[in-house]
Short mmCIF file of C-alpha atoms and ligand atoms in Angstrom, two decimals:
data_model
loop_
_atom_site.label_atom_id
_atom_site.label_comp_id
_atom_site.label_asym_id
_atom_site.label_seq_id
_atom_site.Cartn_x
_atom_site.Cartn_y
_atom_site.Cartn_z
CA MET A 1060 -21.84 -18.58 0.66
CA THR A 1061 -22.20 -15.09 -1.19
CA THR A 1062 -23.06 -14.03 -4.80
CA VAL A 1063 -20.76 -12.59 -6.83
CA ASN A 1064 -21.77 -9.89 -9.72
CA MET A 1065 -18.81 -8.66 -12.04
CA THR A 1066 -18.60 -7.68 -15.48
CA VAL A 1067 -15.31 -9.77 -16.33
CA ASN A 1068 -13.52 -8.79 -19.80
CA GLY A 1069 -17.05 -7.15 -20.56
CA ARG A 1070 -19.02 -9.71 -20.12
CA LYS A 1071 -21.60 -9.83 -17.11
CA VAL A 1072 -20.76 -12.95 -14.89
CA SER A 1073 -22.60 -14.46 -11.49
CA GLY A 1074 -20.96 -17.03 -8.93
CA GLU A 1075 -22.30 -18.50 -5.78
CA VAL A 1076 -19.17 -18.59 -3.63
CA SER A 1077 -17.88 -18.93 -0.12
CA ASP A 1078 -17.06 -15.66 1.47
CA ARG A 1079 -12.96 -16.74 1.58
CA THR A 1080 -13.05 -17.40 -1.94
CA LEU A 1081 -10.06 -15.20 -3.44
CA LEU A 1082 -10.77 -13.10 -6.43
CA SER A 1083 -7.80 -15.23 -8.21
CA GLN A 1084 -9.88 -18.62 -7.54
CA PHE A 1085 -13.08 -17.37 -8.48
CA LEU A 1086 -11.34 -16.07 -12.04
CA ARG A 1087 -9.61 -19.55 -12.31
CA GLU A 1088 -11.87 -21.97 -11.19
CA ASN A 1089 -15.24 -20.80 -11.29
CA LEU A 1090 -14.84 -19.15 -14.89
CA ASN A 1091 -12.14 -21.12 -16.34
CA LEU A 1092 -10.05 -17.59 -16.83
CA THR A 1093 -6.83 -19.65 -15.87
CA GLY A 1094 -4.45 -16.83 -17.84
CA THR A 1095 -4.54 -15.34 -14.40
CA HIS A 1096 -1.60 -17.08 -12.84
CA VAL A 1097 -1.18 -17.73 -9.10
CA GLY A 1098 2.75 -17.89 -8.70
CA CYS A 1099 3.53 -17.13 -4.89
CA ASP A 1100 0.09 -16.86 -3.29
CA THR A 1101 1.82 -14.48 -0.95
CA SER A 1102 1.33 -10.88 -2.35
CA GLN A 1103 4.73 -10.92 -3.77
CA CYS A 1104 4.86 -11.99 -7.21
CA GLY A 1105 2.31 -10.17 -9.33
CA ALA A 1106 1.47 -13.35 -11.30
CA CYS A 1107 -2.15 -12.65 -10.24
CA VAL A 1108 -2.18 -9.10 -11.34
CA VAL A 1109 -5.79 -7.92 -13.05
CA HIS A 1110 -7.30 -4.50 -13.59
CA VAL A 1111 -10.38 -3.64 -11.38
CA ASP A 1112 -12.23 -0.59 -12.87
CA GLY A 1113 -9.15 0.20 -14.25
CA LYS A 1114 -6.80 0.14 -11.81
CA ALA A 1115 -4.02 -3.05 -11.32
CA ILE A 1116 -4.35 -4.71 -8.08
CA LYS A 1117 -3.45 -8.44 -7.00
CA SER A 1118 -6.30 -10.84 -7.23
CA CYS A 1119 -4.60 -13.44 -4.75
CA THR A 1120 -4.63 -10.38 -2.07
CA THR A 1121 -8.61 -9.58 -2.75
CA LEU A 1122 -11.43 -11.53 -1.93
CA ALA A 1123 -13.99 -12.18 -4.82
CA ALA A 1124 -16.81 -10.69 -2.38
CA GLN A 1125 -14.86 -7.48 -2.12
CA MET A 1126 -14.96 -7.40 -5.66
CA ASP A 1127 -18.73 -7.46 -6.13
CA GLY A 1128 -20.02 -5.22 -8.27
CA THR A 1129 -16.79 -4.11 -10.23
CA SER A 1130 -15.45 -4.51 -13.70
CA VAL A 1131 -12.35 -6.48 -13.96
CA THR A 1132 -10.08 -6.89 -16.91
CA THR A 1133 -8.00 -10.32 -17.06
CA ILE A 1134 -5.10 -11.07 -19.68
CA GLU A 1135 -7.55 -12.94 -21.47
CA GLY A 1136 -9.43 -9.78 -22.12
CA LEU A 1137 -6.75 -7.69 -23.68
CA ALA A 1138 -6.63 -8.91 -27.18
CA ASN A 1139 -9.24 -7.58 -29.78
CA GLY A 1140 -9.69 -11.05 -31.54
CA ALA A 1141 -6.45 -12.05 -33.24
CA ASP A 1142 -5.26 -8.52 -32.96
CA LEU A 1143 -2.56 -8.45 -29.93
CA HIS A 1144 -3.05 -5.81 -27.34
CA PRO A 1145 0.25 -2.97 -28.14
CA VAL A 1146 1.91 -4.41 -25.08
CA GLN A 1147 1.31 -8.13 -25.76
CA ALA A 1148 3.22 -7.60 -29.09
CA ALA A 1149 5.85 -5.50 -28.00
CA PHE A 1150 6.57 -8.62 -25.28
CA ARG A 1151 6.46 -10.90 -28.19
CA GLU A 1152 8.87 -8.45 -30.43
CA HIS A 1153 11.15 -7.67 -27.63
CA HIS A 1154 10.93 -11.55 -26.44
CA GLY A 1155 9.87 -10.39 -23.00
CA LEU A 1156 9.13 -13.76 -21.57
CA GLN A 1157 10.93 -17.37 -21.56
CA CYS A 1158 8.77 -19.47 -19.54
CA GLY A 1159 5.84 -17.02 -19.59
CA PHE A 1160 4.62 -17.70 -16.12
CA CYS A 1161 5.34 -14.31 -14.85
CA THR A 1162 3.88 -12.89 -18.36
CA PRO A 1163 0.05 -12.23 -17.70
CA GLY A 1164 0.70 -10.06 -14.34
CA MET A 1165 3.99 -8.20 -16.18
CA ILE A 1166 1.50 -7.52 -19.12
CA MET A 1167 -1.52 -6.40 -16.92
CA THR A 1168 0.79 -4.12 -14.63
CA ALA A 1169 2.75 -2.73 -17.73
CA VAL A 1170 -0.92 -1.60 -19.09
CA ASP A 1171 -1.87 0.07 -15.82
CA MET A 1172 1.40 1.90 -15.82
CA ILE A 1173 1.16 3.26 -19.71
CA GLU A 1174 -1.93 4.38 -18.88
CA ARG A 1175 -1.39 5.88 -15.71
CA ALA A 1176 1.65 7.67 -17.06
CA LYS A 1177 -0.06 8.82 -20.18
CA ALA A 1178 -2.93 10.11 -18.07
CA SER A 1179 -0.76 11.93 -16.28
CA GLY A 1180 1.68 13.21 -19.02
CA ARG A 1181 4.29 11.72 -17.93
CA LYS A 1182 7.08 10.01 -20.03
CA LEU A 1183 7.76 6.62 -18.95
CA ASP A 1184 11.72 6.33 -18.70
CA GLU A 1185 13.54 3.27 -17.74
CA LYS A 1186 14.06 4.14 -14.22
CA THR A 1187 10.56 4.46 -13.57
CA ILE A 1188 9.36 1.20 -15.72
CA ARG A 1189 12.11 -0.66 -13.18
CA ALA A 1190 10.50 0.93 -9.77
CA GLU A 1191 7.09 0.28 -11.01
CA LEU A 1192 7.74 -3.51 -11.99
CA GLU A 1193 8.58 -3.71 -8.08
CA GLY A 1194 5.67 -5.93 -7.47
CA ASN A 1195 6.05 -8.51 -10.21
CA ILE A 1196 8.83 -11.01 -10.26
CA CYS A 1197 10.55 -13.19 -13.07
CA ARG A 1198 12.38 -15.86 -12.76
CA CYS A 1199 13.55 -16.15 -16.17
CA THR A 1200 14.41 -12.95 -18.09
CA GLY A 1201 16.56 -10.73 -16.00
CA TYR A 1202 14.12 -8.14 -16.63
CA HIS A 1203 15.74 -6.53 -19.78
CA ASN A 1204 13.70 -7.28 -22.54
CA ILE A 1205 10.46 -6.75 -20.43
CA VAL A 1206 11.57 -3.14 -19.50
CA ARG A 1207 12.64 -2.76 -23.04
CA ALA A 1208 8.91 -4.10 -24.31
CA ILE A 1209 7.34 -1.85 -21.95
CA GLU A 1210 9.08 1.04 -23.41
CA ALA A 1211 8.49 -0.06 -26.77
CA ALA A 1212 4.65 -0.16 -26.16
CA ALA A 1213 4.82 2.85 -24.47
CA ALA A 1214 6.06 4.40 -27.43
CA ALA A 1215 3.35 2.68 -29.64
CA MET A 1216 0.61 3.68 -27.28
CA ALA A 1217 1.63 7.10 -26.89
CA MET B 695 -7.69 -19.22 4.91
CA TYR B 696 -10.72 -20.34 7.19
CA ASP B 697 -13.87 -19.54 6.16
CA VAL B 698 -15.44 -15.78 7.26
CA ASN B 699 -18.98 -14.14 6.59
CA TYR B 700 -18.34 -11.03 4.42
CA HIS B 701 -20.25 -7.79 5.24
CA ARG B 702 -20.17 -4.12 3.26
CA ALA B 703 -20.88 -1.35 5.43
CA SER B 704 -22.31 1.46 3.74
CA SER B 705 -22.00 3.83 6.72
CA VAL B 706 -19.57 4.22 9.87
CA GLU B 707 -22.62 3.06 12.04
CA GLU B 708 -23.72 0.27 9.83
CA ALA B 709 -19.92 -0.84 10.48
CA ALA B 710 -19.83 -0.30 14.18
CA SER B 711 -23.16 -2.33 14.13
CA LEU B 712 -22.18 -5.29 11.91
CA MET B 713 -18.87 -5.33 14.31
CA SER B 714 -20.92 -5.31 17.59
CA ARG B 715 -23.09 -8.39 16.46
CA ALA B 716 -20.28 -10.33 14.88
CA GLU B 717 -18.81 -12.96 17.03
CA ASP B 718 -14.80 -12.23 16.06
CA GLY B 719 -15.21 -9.75 13.90
CA LYS B 720 -12.31 -7.53 11.97
CA PHE B 721 -12.72 -4.77 9.78
CA VAL B 722 -11.48 -5.06 6.30
CA ALA B 723 -9.92 -1.66 4.10
CA GLY B 724 -7.42 -2.57 1.27
CA GLY B 725 -6.82 -6.28 2.73
CA GLN B 726 -3.04 -5.74 1.95
CA THR B 727 -2.41 -6.48 5.28
CA LEU B 728 -5.04 -8.59 6.78
CA ILE B 729 -5.91 -10.92 3.71
CA PRO B 730 -2.29 -12.35 3.43
CA THR B 731 -2.51 -12.86 7.41
CA MET B 732 -5.81 -14.65 7.04
CA LYS B 733 -4.12 -16.67 4.10
CA GLN B 734 -1.57 -17.96 6.68
CA ARG B 735 -3.99 -18.39 8.97
CA LEU B 736 -2.14 -16.33 11.48
CA ALA B 737 -5.83 -14.53 11.62
CA ALA B 738 -9.25 -16.30 11.40
CA PRO B 739 -11.83 -13.73 12.29
CA SER B 740 -15.50 -14.72 12.11
CA ASP B 741 -16.69 -11.72 10.10
CA LEU B 742 -15.12 -9.19 7.99
CA ILE B 743 -16.70 -5.69 7.97
CA ASP B 744 -15.74 -4.01 4.51
CA LEU B 745 -15.14 -0.35 5.27
CA ARG B 746 -14.21 0.40 1.58
CA HIS B 747 -17.51 1.77 0.49
CA ILE B 748 -18.16 4.15 3.48
CA ALA B 749 -18.25 7.47 1.42
CA SER B 750 -17.54 9.73 4.44
CA MET B 751 -14.28 7.92 5.30
CA LYS B 752 -13.05 8.46 1.51
CA GLY B 753 -11.24 11.46 0.07
CA ILE B 754 -8.85 14.53 0.76
CA ARG B 755 -9.82 17.74 1.72
CA VAL B 756 -6.84 20.86 2.18
CA GLU B 757 -8.30 23.82 3.42
CA GLY B 758 -5.68 26.60 4.47
CA GLY B 759 -2.86 24.63 5.97
CA LYS B 760 -5.12 22.08 7.37
CA VAL B 761 -4.94 18.29 5.50
CA THR B 762 -7.59 15.81 6.16
CA ILE B 763 -7.26 12.43 4.72
CA GLY B 764 -10.21 9.79 4.74
CA ALA B 765 -8.95 6.51 6.77
CA ALA B 766 -10.12 4.71 3.21
CA THR B 767 -8.27 6.74 1.01
CA THR B 768 -5.33 4.55 -0.60
CA HIS B 769 -1.84 4.85 -0.93
CA ALA B 770 -1.94 5.84 -4.55
CA GLU B 771 -4.75 8.44 -4.16
CA VAL B 772 -2.41 10.26 -1.86
CA ALA B 773 0.78 9.79 -3.80
CA GLY B 774 -1.31 11.05 -6.79
CA SER B 775 -2.94 14.07 -5.05
CA ALA B 776 -1.90 17.51 -6.47
CA ASP B 777 -3.56 19.29 -3.20
CA ILE B 778 -1.55 17.57 -0.79
CA ALA B 779 1.69 17.97 -2.81
CA ARG B 780 1.34 21.63 -2.63
CA VAL B 781 1.43 21.85 1.09
CA CYS B 782 3.05 18.83 1.92
CA PRO B 783 4.88 17.15 -0.39
CA GLY B 784 6.68 14.61 2.06
CA ILE B 785 3.49 12.50 2.58
CA CYS B 786 2.86 12.23 -1.22
CA SER B 787 6.44 10.65 -1.81
CA LEU B 788 5.90 8.42 1.20
CA ALA B 789 2.74 6.77 0.13
CA SER B 790 4.30 6.75 -3.51
CA HIS B 791 6.95 4.28 -1.99
CA ILE B 792 4.65 2.01 -0.33
CA GLY B 793 5.32 -1.57 -1.44
CA ASP B 794 4.16 -1.58 -5.42
CA PRO B 795 1.54 -0.10 -7.83
CA ALA B 796 -1.07 -2.86 -7.14
CA VAL B 797 -0.54 -2.39 -3.16
CA ARG B 798 -1.25 1.09 -3.37
CA HIS B 799 -4.25 0.59 -5.05
CA MET B 800 -6.01 -1.22 -2.67
CA GLY B 801 -4.04 -0.35 0.56
CA THR B 802 -5.39 2.93 2.74
CA ILE B 803 -3.70 5.47 5.04
CA GLY B 804 -6.53 3.70 7.76
CA GLY B 805 -5.17 0.41 7.40
CA SER B 806 -1.67 1.34 7.59
CA ILE B 807 -1.96 2.98 11.05
CA ALA B 808 -4.44 0.85 12.36
CA ASN B 809 -2.03 -2.29 11.88
CA ASN B 810 1.26 -0.44 13.22
CA ASP B 811 3.68 -2.68 11.69
CA PRO B 812 7.03 -1.61 13.05
CA ALA B 813 7.86 -1.17 9.48
CA ALA B 814 5.32 0.83 7.97
CA ASP B 815 5.70 4.25 6.36
CA TYR B 816 2.90 6.35 7.72
CA PRO B 817 3.14 6.02 11.25
CA ALA B 818 6.69 8.14 10.88
CA ALA B 819 4.63 10.64 8.94
CA MET B 820 1.82 10.85 11.51
CA MET B 821 4.21 11.35 14.54
CA ALA B 822 5.97 13.86 12.99
CA LEU B 823 3.49 15.62 11.62
CA GLY B 824 1.95 15.52 14.70
CA ALA B 825 -1.38 14.34 13.29
CA ASP B 826 -4.80 13.83 14.81
CA ILE B 827 -6.21 10.23 14.26
CA VAL B 828 -10.11 10.74 14.15
CA THR B 829 -12.21 7.89 15.00
CA ASN B 830 -15.91 7.15 15.41
CA LYS B 831 -15.68 7.72 18.92
CA ARG B 832 -12.84 10.59 19.66
CA THR B 833 -9.77 12.37 18.46
CA ILE B 834 -6.59 10.67 19.32
CA ALA B 835 -2.97 12.85 18.77
CA ALA B 836 -0.52 10.57 17.22
CA ASP B 837 1.93 10.78 20.29
CA ASP B 838 -0.63 8.74 22.08
CA PHE B 839 -1.91 6.50 18.97
CA PHE B 840 1.01 4.29 18.55
CA ALA B 841 1.58 2.06 21.44
CA GLY B 842 4.56 -0.42 20.69
CA LEU B 843 4.91 -3.15 17.73
CA PHE B 844 1.19 -3.50 16.15
CA GLU B 845 -0.34 -2.08 19.20
CA THR B 846 -2.17 1.22 19.24
CA ALA B 847 -4.87 3.05 21.36
CA LEU B 848 -7.91 2.10 19.19
CA GLU B 849 -10.40 -0.03 21.05
CA ASP B 850 -12.28 -3.24 20.03
CA GLY B 851 -14.38 -2.29 17.47
CA GLU B 852 -13.27 1.49 17.09
CA ILE B 853 -12.78 2.86 13.46
CA ILE B 854 -10.03 5.35 12.28
CA THR B 855 -12.38 7.80 9.77
CA SER B 856 -9.89 10.12 9.24
CA VAL B 857 -6.35 11.65 10.00
CA SER B 858 -5.77 15.32 9.89
CA PHE B 859 -2.58 17.84 10.61
CA SER B 860 -1.56 21.11 9.44
CA ALA B 861 1.14 21.25 7.05
CA PRO B 862 4.27 22.13 7.93
CA VAL B 863 6.62 24.54 6.53
CA LYS B 864 8.94 21.97 5.28
CA CYS B 865 9.00 18.16 5.49
CA ALA B 866 10.09 14.91 3.82
CA TYR B 867 10.48 11.61 4.21
CA ALA B 868 13.91 9.09 3.76
CA LYS B 869 13.37 5.46 3.55
CA PHE B 870 16.24 2.81 3.44
CA ALA B 871 13.96 -0.01 2.16
CA ASN B 872 14.48 -3.58 2.90
CA PRO B 873 15.59 -4.93 -0.64
CA ALA B 874 13.29 -7.62 -0.75
CA SER B 875 9.95 -6.48 1.12
CA ARG B 876 10.27 -2.81 0.27
CA TYR B 877 9.29 -2.26 4.17
CA ALA B 878 11.73 0.67 5.74
CA MET B 879 14.58 -0.76 7.27
CA ALA B 880 14.78 2.53 8.53
CA GLY B 881 12.55 5.44 7.37
CA VAL B 882 12.64 9.00 8.82
CA PHE B 883 9.66 11.74 8.11
CA VAL B 884 11.29 15.39 9.15
CA ALA B 885 8.87 18.16 9.37
CA ARG B 886 9.67 21.99 10.52
CA PHE B 887 6.33 24.01 11.20
CA ASP B 888 6.21 27.66 11.04
CA ASP B 889 7.19 28.62 14.67
CA GLY B 890 10.64 26.94 13.94
CA SER B 891 9.69 23.72 15.58
CA VAL B 892 11.10 20.51 14.20
CA ARG B 893 9.53 17.04 14.33
CA VAL B 894 11.26 13.85 13.71
CA GLY B 895 9.38 10.53 13.16
CA VAL B 896 11.41 7.02 12.84
CA THR B 897 9.86 3.92 11.92
CA GLY B 898 11.57 0.29 10.98
CA ALA B 899 14.34 0.71 13.54
CA GLY B 900 13.04 0.95 16.85
CA SER B 901 12.20 -2.47 18.76
CA ASP B 902 9.24 -0.63 20.25
CA GLY B 903 8.22 0.36 16.94
CA VAL B 904 7.87 4.29 15.58
CA PHE B 905 9.14 6.84 17.85
CA ARG B 906 10.27 10.69 18.02
CA HIS B 907 13.82 11.45 18.11
CA LYS B 908 14.32 14.48 20.25
CA GLY B 909 17.78 14.64 20.09
CA MET B 910 17.35 15.15 16.49
CA GLU B 911 14.77 17.77 16.95
CA ASP B 912 16.40 19.80 19.27
CA ALA B 913 19.37 19.75 16.97
CA LEU B 914 17.49 20.70 13.60
CA THR B 915 15.26 22.95 15.77
CA SER B 916 18.26 25.41 16.69
CA ASP B 917 20.11 24.76 13.27
CA TRP B 918 17.84 23.37 9.96
CA ASN B 919 20.68 21.70 8.25
CA ALA B 920 21.56 18.05 7.74
CA GLY B 921 24.93 18.69 9.25
CA ALA B 922 23.37 19.48 12.64
CA LEU B 923 22.63 15.66 13.17
CA ASP B 924 26.50 15.12 12.88
CA GLY B 925 26.77 15.46 16.98
CA VAL B 926 23.59 13.84 17.63
CA SER B 927 23.55 10.09 18.77
CA VAL B 928 20.86 7.75 18.32
CA ASP B 929 20.93 4.87 20.97
CA GLU B 930 21.64 1.40 19.58
CA GLY B 931 19.82 0.02 22.62
CA MET B 932 16.36 1.31 21.27
CA MET B 933 17.07 -0.22 17.73
CA LEU B 934 15.39 -3.50 16.27
CA SER B 935 18.33 -5.95 15.54
CA ASP B 936 17.60 -9.03 12.84
CA ILE B 937 19.00 -10.88 9.99
CA HIS B 938 18.21 -7.66 8.02
CA GLY B 939 20.33 -5.72 10.02
CA ASP B 940 21.75 -5.41 13.44
CA ALA B 941 21.37 -2.59 15.82
CA ALA B 942 24.39 -0.89 15.24
CA TYR B 943 23.85 -0.89 11.62
CA ARG B 944 20.30 0.39 11.88
CA ALA B 945 21.05 3.23 14.60
CA ASN B 946 23.34 4.44 11.64
CA LEU B 947 21.01 4.12 9.19
CA VAL B 948 18.31 5.98 11.33
CA LYS B 949 21.00 9.10 11.24
CA VAL B 950 21.91 9.09 7.56
CA MET B 951 17.94 8.56 6.44
CA ALA B 952 17.51 11.71 8.97
CA LYS B 953 20.21 13.72 7.04
CA ARG B 954 18.61 12.75 3.62
CA ALA B 955 15.33 13.53 4.67
CA VAL B 956 16.54 17.22 5.95
CA ALA B 957 18.19 17.68 2.82
CA ALA B 958 15.58 16.53 0.37
CA ALA B 959 13.31 18.97 2.54
CA GLY B 960 15.63 21.79 1.75
C1 FAD C 2574 3.69 -6.56 -1.22
C2 FAD C 2574 3.40 -5.68 -0.32
C3 FAD C 2574 4.33 -4.79 0.14
C4 FAD C 2574 3.98 -3.62 1.24
N1 FAD C 2574 5.08 -3.04 1.31
C5 FAD C 2574 4.72 -2.00 2.19
C6 FAD C 2574 5.67 -0.70 2.62
O1 FAD C 2574 6.63 -0.90 1.80
N2 FAD C 2574 5.18 -0.15 3.40
C7 FAD C 2574 4.44 0.07 4.16
O2 FAD C 2574 3.89 0.79 5.00
N3 FAD C 2574 3.39 -0.82 4.29
C8 FAD C 2574 3.47 -1.80 3.07
N4 FAD C 2574 2.50 -3.19 2.84
C9 FAD C 2574 1.27 -2.99 3.64
C10 FAD C 2574 0.35 -1.98 3.04
O3 FAD C 2574 0.64 -0.45 2.93
C11 FAD C 2574 -1.09 -2.14 3.51
O4 FAD C 2574 -1.84 -1.47 2.62
C12 FAD C 2574 -1.35 -1.42 4.99
O5 FAD C 2574 -0.66 -1.88 5.93
C13 FAD C 2574 -2.45 -1.92 5.46
O6 FAD C 2574 -3.85 -1.29 5.02
P1 FAD C 2574 -5.05 -1.74 4.06
O7 FAD C 2574 -5.94 -0.76 4.11
O8 FAD C 2574 -4.30 -2.98 2.96
O9 FAD C 2574 -5.66 -2.66 5.56
P2 FAD C 2574 -6.26 -4.15 5.57
O10 FAD C 2574 -4.95 -5.53 5.53
O11 FAD C 2574 -7.68 -4.36 5.39
O12 FAD C 2574 -6.42 -4.10 7.49
C14 FAD C 2574 -4.91 -3.99 8.31
C15 FAD C 2574 -5.49 -4.09 9.61
O13 FAD C 2574 -6.15 -2.79 10.15
C16 FAD C 2574 -7.64 -2.97 10.18
N5 FAD C 2574 -8.18 -1.51 10.06
C17 FAD C 2574 -8.16 -1.13 8.63
N6 FAD C 2574 -8.70 -0.19 8.25
C18 FAD C 2574 -9.02 0.40 9.58
C19 FAD C 2574 -9.94 1.19 10.12
N7 FAD C 2574 -10.38 2.50 9.50
N8 FAD C 2574 -10.09 1.64 11.62
C20 FAD C 2574 -9.69 0.64 12.32
N9 FAD C 2574 -9.24 -0.34 12.12
C21 FAD C 2574 -8.85 -0.63 10.42
C22 FAD C 2574 -7.86 -4.14 10.23
O14 FAD C 2574 -8.92 -4.46 11.03
C23 FAD C 2574 -6.57 -4.71 10.21
O15 FAD C 2574 -6.64 -5.13 11.33
C24 FAD C 2574 2.66 -4.01 1.86
C25 FAD C 2574 1.87 -4.75 1.71
C26 FAD C 2574 2.31 -5.97 0.61
C27 FAD C 2574 0.98 -6.55 0.39
S1 FES C 2575 0.50 -14.90 -6.58
FE1 FES C 2575 -0.52 -13.12 -6.28
S2 FES C 2575 1.04 -11.84 -5.99
FE2 FES C 2575 2.10 -14.01 -6.37
S1 FES C 2576 9.20 -15.63 -18.03
FE1 FES C 2576 9.46 -17.45 -16.46
S2 FES C 2576 9.02 -15.89 -14.70
FE2 FES C 2576 9.09 -14.29 -16.48
#
């Protein structure tokens, strides 16, 4: 057993977990933050993507203990009260989801991609967006509307 | 995943000592190979010793033409390094095509070469650049480091601390990624040095893991041109053959990727 301390969505949290606990399990089972989805549990689908110290990672492929001392943002931490984050708003506006299972990971990946592009002064074109979505699988939408939503959100956040 | 005891090391010495006290320990860096393997119960170490918090194993140094990359440096950091891009853009491009952005934020160069997956990208670059693999015990030339599928010259408990190489005059990497996994079905790194010599590292295709191709190296040393590879043959007998591609297909891919790499290097 190990004690894990993190800041999750701005709140200090602490938990006593067995060392093999995945970050995805810690978020969902200890903290009840079930917005982070587990799709494949084999590092392929990206439904579990969260931000650790501002970087997108797959929470099913990381131990909670490895992330002790970090600051984590999950899908629950994006909106400002009733105001959706611009990426969430763009997914709604452009129908970037159908069943919604992949959506939390898609949105966390999109926020990370837009922020990295901004920091390096690159414009996010469609080709880059598609390449950057390599690790996120959607079984419903066919991706077109996800790409459109990300393009629109990038423009809104510029 | 079976239960495990997690330890965080803050120095190379502490990591080595934690390992020597563990019953059946393993180092973990980015965990992007080891954690999935443990989840499948294909690995079940008693202890995990985390190397990601060892400051001396992180970061990138470029001095003159000499590049040193700490073993715990992530793929994203190599991909985004303006210092490396100035002297060896091929390795930045290689790192930027490993897996996906989330994998690149965690996975490290040390973990990739210690693992020596026959379809991993970095081993091809290490071979082509004639890199030195520096451990807590010694320095191993890439030519002596990679020893077949998932095998390396590392001894039990030995830690890769950094890799270093002299920047080539020109270099590039071309990879034909498996459309599902994005691992290389054939990946070729070409590097041309200031004495005119050329080294070619091939990953993803060889039945015995990463290798250098002497025939392509000789042809490119005498004529640095994609066309110089036309007459070179790649031995099908040395190729992997599986559901993703048979040996003849891979042998052809190796040549096509080598040509693309030379063309990209300019
Ligand atoms: C979805 C996905 C896609 C991927 N696609 C690609 C791809 O296209 N190309 C590619 O090359 N790779 C790919 N990978 C693998 C990825 O690059 C891994 O990061 C890499 O193979 C291992 O690095 P790591 O730091 O995560 O190592 P870990 O998983 O932490 O460790 C791997 C092994 O190396 C050992 N080790 C780690 N660091 C050291 C050290 N410093 N000294 C000694 N031993 C050490 C560990 O004990 C373990 O045995 C992919 C992975 C995933 C999950
Ligand atoms: S659940 Fe983590 S990648 Fe699919
Ligand atoms: S909306 Fe259903 S999986 Fe993407």
